[in-house]
Every structure is written in structure tokens, then in C-alpha cells.
Amino acid sequence: EAGVAQSPRYKIIEKRQSVAFWCNPISGHATLYWYQQILGQGPKLLIQFQNNGVVDDSQLPKDRFSAERLKGVDSTLKIQPAKLEDSAVYLCASSRRGGGANEKLFFGSGTQLSVL
Amino acid sequence: GQQVMQIPQYQHVQEGEDFTTYCNSSTTLSNIQWYKQRPGGHPVFLIQLVKSGEVKKQKRLTFQFGEAKKNSSLHITATQTTDVGTYFCAGYSNYQLIWGAGTKLIIKP
């Protein structure tokens, strides 16, 4: 089966600019996650969707970050305006069912964002 | 808040030596998952442990879940260059998957 697709692979922007990332999960997977991974750290959950509804966005900086998953399939994550501390890898993941216990996550290759 | 502490942050080993990483949670976990992230890559699921005291093996990798379901370990016997990467534990508690900071396995030249 095809894996989780993400684009772009790399993005370099200046602070205060905006940027958008795209993710297409594995076909049929109900739950989609966006994680932020800063160099040397573990992934930090930004937002979790089940189908097209938000399950958890408690760690999403809502003043600058937004995400949507229209039609319950692919998703976009936007940052506007970007800050230097947003430099990180943004990982999209999906899981088959409702994102509960016993669900293993399948990750995309990520988008490496550098904010200058 | 809920935390999963993972140690050590780095471990340098000679090829052929063993490697171990430990995770400790502040709360009881429903299960614990382990992922491997190769340099420049993304996390890849290795295994999930659910039962108290569970031990699972995958070739040279041995995974343990503590009796109290608050700690876990991953032990690699006789490391090889293909083992290089960062190993993450992620524990499920209160409807959240909580990630450790990872242990980076480095093979000495």
C-alpha cells in the first residue's frame, strides 16, 4: 500500500512569511496527525483529526497555526506568520481507526522548515 | 502534565556491543509503542506492548513493559551499523500518545 505522502520536502522562508504543508494519508485511514519535531527532540503533537473532525488541538499555537482536513482525506497545515522558533520538521502521520490505544502510526517523510 | 522520560539521550557503542534505552512514565500507561527513526528519516513503528510484564523479541531486539505499566526498555544485542538511529518510546495514557525524547544510538568508528 502507498505510504503517507507529504510535500514539500524542504521549505526555507523568512520570518513573518507564511507557509503551508500538505499531507495525504494512507488510503482508508480515519485518523490524521500533524507533529512538530525540533532537532534532537521527540515529536510533539500539534493536531489530531478523526475523519474531518478535530480530536485534539490543545498544543496547536492557534494564533499562528491552522490546519484543516476537508472531506476527511488530505490535510493542510499553515503557519502565518512564521517565527524563527518554528524551524523544525513537520511530520504527518495516519492511523487506521479512531486514534485510540493500540493504534500504530504511519509517518510521512516530513517537511523540513527553516525560518531565517 | 503527563511525561515520559527516556534515557540516555545518546549512547555510543562499538559495533557488536549491546545497547539499552529506558522509558519511565509519570502515569500508568495503557500500552507503550517503540519507533525507530533513521538519520534524516521519519519514525517507523517497531512494536507495541500492552500487558503488564510483557516481553517481546524481534531478532536481536528485546522489548519489556514493566509490571506497573509505567516503564519500558529496549535492548539491542550485538549492535550492527544498520541499528544506527534514534529510538523513541511513546506511551498511551488518558487518550494521548506521549512521546519520549528518544535515545540516539551511535556506532563508534
mmCIF file of N, CA and C in Angstrom, chain A residues 9 35 37 40-43 56 91 99-105 107-109, chain B residues 9 30-31 33 35 37 40 42-43 45 48 50 88 92 96-97 99-101:
data_model
loop_
_atom_site.group_PDB
_atom_site.id
_atom_site.type_symbol
_atom_site.label_atom_id
_atom_site.label_comp_id
_atom_site.label_asym_id
_atom_site.label_seq_id
_atom_site.Cartn_x
_atom_site.Cartn_y
_atom_site.Cartn_z
ATOM 1 N N ARG A 9 9.169 18.739 0.556
ATOM 2 C CA ARG A 9 10.133 18.030 1.379
ATOM 3 C C ARG A 9 10.966 19.024 2.194
ATOM 4 N N TYR A 35 2.567 16.480 13.533
ATOM 5 C CA TYR A 35 3.544 16.591 14.600
ATOM 6 C C TYR A 35 4.617 17.614 14.207
ATOM 7 N N GLN A 37 8.607 18.276 15.012
ATOM 8 C CA GLN A 37 9.793 17.670 15.619
ATOM 9 C C GLN A 37 10.966 18.628 15.489
ATOM 10 N N GLY A 40 16.650 16.982 17.674
ATOM 11 C CA GLY A 40 17.086 16.410 18.937
ATOM 12 C C GLY A 40 15.968 16.127 19.920
ATOM 13 N N GLN A 41 14.733 16.339 19.504
ATOM 14 C CA GLN A 41 13.597 16.105 20.392
ATOM 15 C C GLN A 41 12.635 15.081 19.789
ATOM 16 N N GLY A 42 11.724 14.614 20.642
ATOM 17 C CA GLY A 42 10.681 13.717 20.156
ATOM 18 C C GLY A 42 9.578 14.499 19.467
ATOM 19 N N PRO A 43 8.741 13.816 18.691
ATOM 20 C CA PRO A 43 7.628 14.501 18.028
ATOM 21 C C PRO A 43 6.648 15.095 19.034
ATOM 22 N N ASP A 56 -7.947 16.598 18.894
ATOM 23 C CA ASP A 56 -7.055 17.232 19.879
ATOM 24 C C ASP A 56 -6.247 18.297 19.171
ATOM 25 N N LEU A 91 5.871 16.593 10.643
ATOM 26 C CA LEU A 91 5.565 15.223 10.275
ATOM 27 C C LEU A 91 4.060 15.018 10.262
ATOM 28 N N GLY A 99 -7.712 6.415 16.316
ATOM 29 C CA GLY A 99 -6.600 7.060 17.001
ATOM 30 C C GLY A 99 -6.505 6.723 18.474
ATOM 31 N N GLY A 100 -7.147 5.679 18.919
ATOM 32 C CA GLY A 100 -7.070 5.308 20.322
ATOM 33 C C GLY A 100 -5.897 4.403 20.618
ATOM 34 N N ALA A 101 -5.932 3.813 21.789
ATOM 35 C CA ALA A 101 -4.861 2.894 22.176
ATOM 36 C C ALA A 101 -4.806 1.738 21.178
ATOM 37 N N ASN A 102 -3.626 1.171 21.038
ATOM 38 C CA ASN A 102 -3.381 0.048 20.135
ATOM 39 C C ASN A 102 -3.338 0.453 18.667
ATOM 40 N N GLU A 103 -3.354 1.725 18.381
ATOM 41 C CA GLU A 103 -3.246 2.202 17.013
ATOM 42 C C GLU A 103 -1.795 2.537 16.727
ATOM 43 N N LYS A 104 -1.219 1.908 15.712
ATOM 44 C CA LYS A 104 0.137 2.287 15.343
ATOM 45 C C LYS A 104 0.067 3.376 14.286
ATOM 46 N N LEU A 105 1.064 4.263 14.364
ATOM 47 C CA LEU A 105 1.102 5.416 13.476
ATOM 48 C C LEU A 105 2.037 5.155 12.305
ATOM 49 N N PHE A 107 4.091 7.263 9.488
ATOM 50 C CA PHE A 107 4.556 8.619 9.266
ATOM 51 C C PHE A 107 4.945 8.856 7.817
ATOM 52 N N GLY A 108 4.742 10.098 7.370
ATOM 53 C CA GLY A 108 5.299 10.535 6.110
ATOM 54 C C GLY A 108 6.746 10.954 6.300
ATOM 55 N N SER A 109 7.385 11.352 5.195
ATOM 56 C CA SER A 109 8.805 11.720 5.237
ATOM 57 C C SER A 109 9.053 13.078 5.869
ATOM 58 N N GLN B 9 20.189 10.086 26.546
ATOM 59 C CA GLN B 9 19.910 10.875 25.348
ATOM 60 C C GLN B 9 20.716 10.343 24.166
ATOM 61 N N SER B 30 -1.598 2.667 29.176
ATOM 62 C CA SER B 30 -2.417 1.596 28.597
ATOM 63 C C SER B 30 -1.546 0.661 27.765
ATOM 64 N N ASN B 31 -0.635 1.258 27.023
ATOM 65 C CA ASN B 31 0.311 0.483 26.236
ATOM 66 C C ASN B 31 1.532 1.358 25.973
ATOM 67 N N GLN B 33 4.503 2.010 22.799
ATOM 68 C CA GLN B 33 4.968 1.704 21.456
ATOM 69 C C GLN B 33 6.423 2.142 21.338
ATOM 70 N N TYR B 35 9.363 3.206 18.353
ATOM 71 C CA TYR B 35 9.604 3.625 16.987
ATOM 72 C C TYR B 35 11.107 3.829 16.786
ATOM 73 N N GLN B 37 13.844 5.940 14.249
ATOM 74 C CA GLN B 37 14.000 6.993 13.256
ATOM 75 C C GLN B 37 15.452 6.998 12.785
ATOM 76 N N GLY B 40 17.850 11.489 9.245
ATOM 77 C CA GLY B 40 17.194 12.091 8.095
ATOM 78 C C GLY B 40 15.873 11.453 7.719
ATOM 79 N N HIS B 42 12.024 9.306 9.010
ATOM 80 C CA HIS B 42 10.853 9.536 9.835
ATOM 81 C C HIS B 42 10.667 8.347 10.776
ATOM 82 N N PRO B 43 9.919 8.532 11.861
ATOM 83 C CA PRO B 43 9.715 7.417 12.794
ATOM 84 C C PRO B 43 8.991 6.257 12.111
ATOM 85 N N PHE B 45 7.290 2.480 13.083
ATOM 86 C CA PHE B 45 6.789 1.644 14.172
ATOM 87 C C PHE B 45 7.578 0.344 14.253
ATOM 88 N N GLN B 48 4.487 -2.857 19.776
ATOM 89 C CA GLN B 48 3.626 -2.345 20.835
ATOM 90 C C GLN B 48 3.550 -3.386 21.952
ATOM 91 N N VAL B 50 1.431 -4.273 25.555
ATOM 92 C CA VAL B 50 0.143 -3.950 26.173
ATOM 93 C C VAL B 50 0.019 -4.509 27.593
ATOM 94 N N PHE B 88 12.577 5.867 19.873
ATOM 95 C CA PHE B 88 11.587 6.578 20.679
ATOM 96 C C PHE B 88 10.609 5.592 21.294
ATOM 97 N N TYR B 92 0.744 5.389 25.793
ATOM 98 C CA TYR B 92 -0.632 5.854 25.650
ATOM 99 C C TYR B 92 -1.272 5.969 27.039
ATOM 100 N N GLN B 96 -4.068 10.051 25.159
ATOM 101 C CA GLN B 96 -2.971 10.754 24.488
ATOM 102 C C GLN B 96 -1.778 9.825 24.322
ATOM 103 N N LEU B 97 -1.075 9.995 23.214
ATOM 104 C CA LEU B 97 0.169 9.277 22.989
ATOM 105 C C LEU B 97 1.305 10.224 23.379
ATOM 106 N N TRP B 99 5.218 11.040 23.892
ATOM 107 C CA TRP B 99 6.493 10.595 23.340
ATOM 108 C C TRP B 99 7.647 10.899 24.277
ATOM 109 N N GLY B 100 8.584 9.974 24.350
ATOM 110 C CA GLY B 100 9.857 10.255 24.970
ATOM 111 C C GLY B 100 10.715 11.092 24.025
ATOM 112 N N ALA B 101 11.832 11.583 24.533
ATOM 113 C CA ALA B 101 12.714 12.441 23.734
ATOM 114 C C ALA B 101 13.646 11.643 22.834
#
